JSON list of C-alpha atoms in Angstrom, two decimals:
[
{"chain": "A", "resi": 625, "resn": "MET", "atom": "CA", "xyz": [0.00, 0.00, 0.00]},
{"chain": "A", "resi": 626, "resn": "PHE", "atom": "CA", "xyz": [2.88, 2.35, 0.79]},
{"chain": "A", "resi": 627, "resn": "GLN", "atom": "CA", "xyz": [4.32, 1.79, -2.70]},
{"chain": "A", "resi": 628, "resn": "ILE", "atom": "CA", "xyz": [1.06, 2.95, -4.30]},
{"chain": "A", "resi": 629, "resn": "PHE", "atom": "CA", "xyz": [1.10, 6.10, -2.15]},
{"chain": "A", "resi": 630, "resn": "LEU", "atom": "CA", "xyz": [4.76, 6.72, -3.03]},
{"chain": "A", "resi": 631, "resn": "GLY", "atom": "CA", "xyz": [4.05, 6.18, -6.73]},
{"chain": "A", "resi": 632, "resn": "ILE", "atom": "CA", "xyz": [1.20, 8.68, -6.60]},
{"chain": "A", "resi": 633, "resn": "LEU", "atom": "CA", "xyz": [3.47, 11.24, -4.91]},
{"chain": "A", "resi": 634, "resn": "ILE", "atom": "CA", "xyz": [6.19, 10.77, -7.54]},
{"chain": "A", "resi": 635, "resn": "LEU", "atom": "CA", "xyz": [3.58, 11.08, -10.30]},
{"chain": "A", "resi": 636, "resn": "ILE", "atom": "CA", "xyz": [2.16, 14.28, -8.81]},
{"chain": "A", "resi": 637, "resn": "PHE", "atom": "CA", "xyz": [5.66, 15.71, -8.41]},
{"chain": "A", "resi": 638, "resn": "GLY", "atom": "CA", "xyz": [6.45, 14.91, -12.07]},
{"chain": "A", "resi": 639, "resn": "ILE", "atom": "CA", "xyz": [3.28, 16.66, -13.23]},
{"chain": "A", "resi": 640, "resn": "PHE", "atom": "CA", "xyz": [4.06, 19.61, -10.94]},
{"chain": "A", "resi": 641, "resn": "VAL", "atom": "CA", "xyz": [7.58, 19.94, -12.38]},
{"chain": "A", "resi": 642, "resn": "LYS", "atom": "CA", "xyz": [6.19, 19.78, -15.92]},
{"chain": "A", "resi": 643, "resn": "VAL", "atom": "CA", "xyz": [3.62, 22.56, -15.47]},
{"chain": "A", "resi": 644, "resn": "THR", "atom": "CA", "xyz": [5.37, 24.89, -13.02]},
{"chain": "A", "resi": 645, "resn": "LYS", "atom": "CA", "xyz": [6.75, 28.24, -14.11]},
{"chain": "A", "resi": 646, "resn": "ASP", "atom": "CA", "xyz": [9.12, 28.53, -11.12]},
{"chain": "A", "resi": 647, "resn": "PRO", "atom": "CA", "xyz": [12.70, 29.27, -12.29]},
{"chain": "A", "resi": 648, "resn": "GLY", "atom": "CA", "xyz": [14.08, 27.02, -9.54]},
{"chain": "A", "resi": 649, "resn": "PHE", "atom": "CA", "xyz": [12.66, 23.96, -11.29]},
{"chain": "A", "resi": 650, "resn": "ALA", "atom": "CA", "xyz": [13.88, 25.00, -14.76]},
{"chain": "A", "resi": 651, "resn": "LYS", "atom": "CA", "xyz": [16.75, 22.48, -14.72]},
{"chain": "A", "resi": 652, "resn": "SER", "atom": "CA", "xyz": [14.42, 19.69, -13.59]},
{"chain": "A", "resi": 653, "resn": "LYS", "atom": "CA", "xyz": [11.90, 20.13, -16.41]},
{"chain": "A", "resi": 654, "resn": "ARG", "atom": "CA", "xyz": [13.72, 17.61, -18.61]},
{"chain": "A", "resi": 655, "resn": "PHE", "atom": "CA", "xyz": [13.36, 15.02, -15.84]},
{"chain": "A", "resi": 656, "resn": "SER", "atom": "CA", "xyz": [9.61, 15.46, -15.50]},
{"chain": "A", "resi": 657, "resn": "TRP", "atom": "CA", "xyz": [8.85, 12.61, -17.91]},
{"chain": "A", "resi": 658, "resn": "MET", "atom": "CA", "xyz": [11.14, 10.36, -15.89]},
{"chain": "A", "resi": 659, "resn": "PHE", "atom": "CA", "xyz": [9.25, 11.14, -12.66]},
{"chain": "A", "resi": 660, "resn": "ILE", "atom": "CA", "xyz": [5.91, 10.60, -14.40]},
{"chain": "A", "resi": 661, "resn": "ALA", "atom": "CA", "xyz": [7.06, 7.27, -15.88]},
{"chain": "A", "resi": 662, "resn": "ILE", "atom": "CA", "xyz": [8.51, 6.02, -12.59]},
{"chain": "A", "resi": 663, "resn": "GLY", "atom": "CA", "xyz": [5.32, 6.96, -10.77]},
{"chain": "A", "resi": 664, "resn": "LEU", "atom": "CA", "xyz": [3.08, 5.22, -13.28]},
{"chain": "A", "resi": 665, "resn": "LEU", "atom": "CA", "xyz": [5.26, 2.11, -13.47]},
{"chain": "A", "resi": 666, "resn": "SER", "atom": "CA", "xyz": [5.41, 1.90, -9.70]},
{"chain": "A", "resi": 667, "resn": "ILE", "atom": "CA", "xyz": [1.63, 2.11, -9.36]},
{"chain": "A", "resi": 668, "resn": "ILE", "atom": "CA", "xyz": [1.03, -0.43, -12.14]},
{"chain": "A", "resi": 669, "resn": "ALA", "atom": "CA", "xyz": [3.63, -2.85, -10.76]},
{"chain": "A", "resi": 670, "resn": "GLU", "atom": "CA", "xyz": [2.19, -2.72, -7.27]},
{"chain": "A", "resi": 671, "resn": "LEU", "atom": "CA", "xyz": [-1.35, -3.31, -8.57]},
{"chain": "A", "resi": 672, "resn": "VAL", "atom": "CA", "xyz": [-0.14, -6.29, -10.63]},
{"chain": "A", "resi": 673, "resn": "ILE", "atom": "CA", "xyz": [1.71, -7.73, -7.64]},
{"chain": "A", "resi": 674, "resn": "MET", "atom": "CA", "xyz": [-1.35, -7.28, -5.41]},
{"chain": "A", "resi": 675, "resn": "TYR", "atom": "CA", "xyz": [-3.59, -8.91, -8.03]},
{"chain": "A", "resi": 676, "resn": "HIS", "atom": "CA", "xyz": [-1.15, -11.78, -8.58]},
{"chain": "A", "resi": 677, "resn": "THR", "atom": "CA", "xyz": [-0.76, -12.57, -4.89]},
{"chain": "A", "resi": 678, "resn": "ARG", "atom": "CA", "xyz": [-4.56, -12.57, -4.49]},
{"chain": "A", "resi": 679, "resn": "ILE", "atom": "CA", "xyz": [-4.92, -15.15, -7.29]},
{"chain": "A", "resi": 680, "resn": "VAL", "atom": "CA", "xyz": [-2.09, -17.39, -6.05]},
{"chain": "A", "resi": 681, "resn": "ALA", "atom": "CA", "xyz": [-3.11, -17.30, -2.38]}
]
C-alpha cells in the first residue's frame, strides 16, 4: 500500500515539475517525464503484484 502512495506522490511531483513556471525547477523540467514514468510504473507494478498474490493465495 505504501508503494502505491509513493508512486502517486512521484507522479504528482512529475506533473508539478512539468507545469510549473518557477525558475528554480527549470533544470528539472527535462526530468519530469522520468518522474511521471517512474510513478506510473510503480503504481502499475504494485497493482499487478497485489492482483497476482490474491490469485495465487
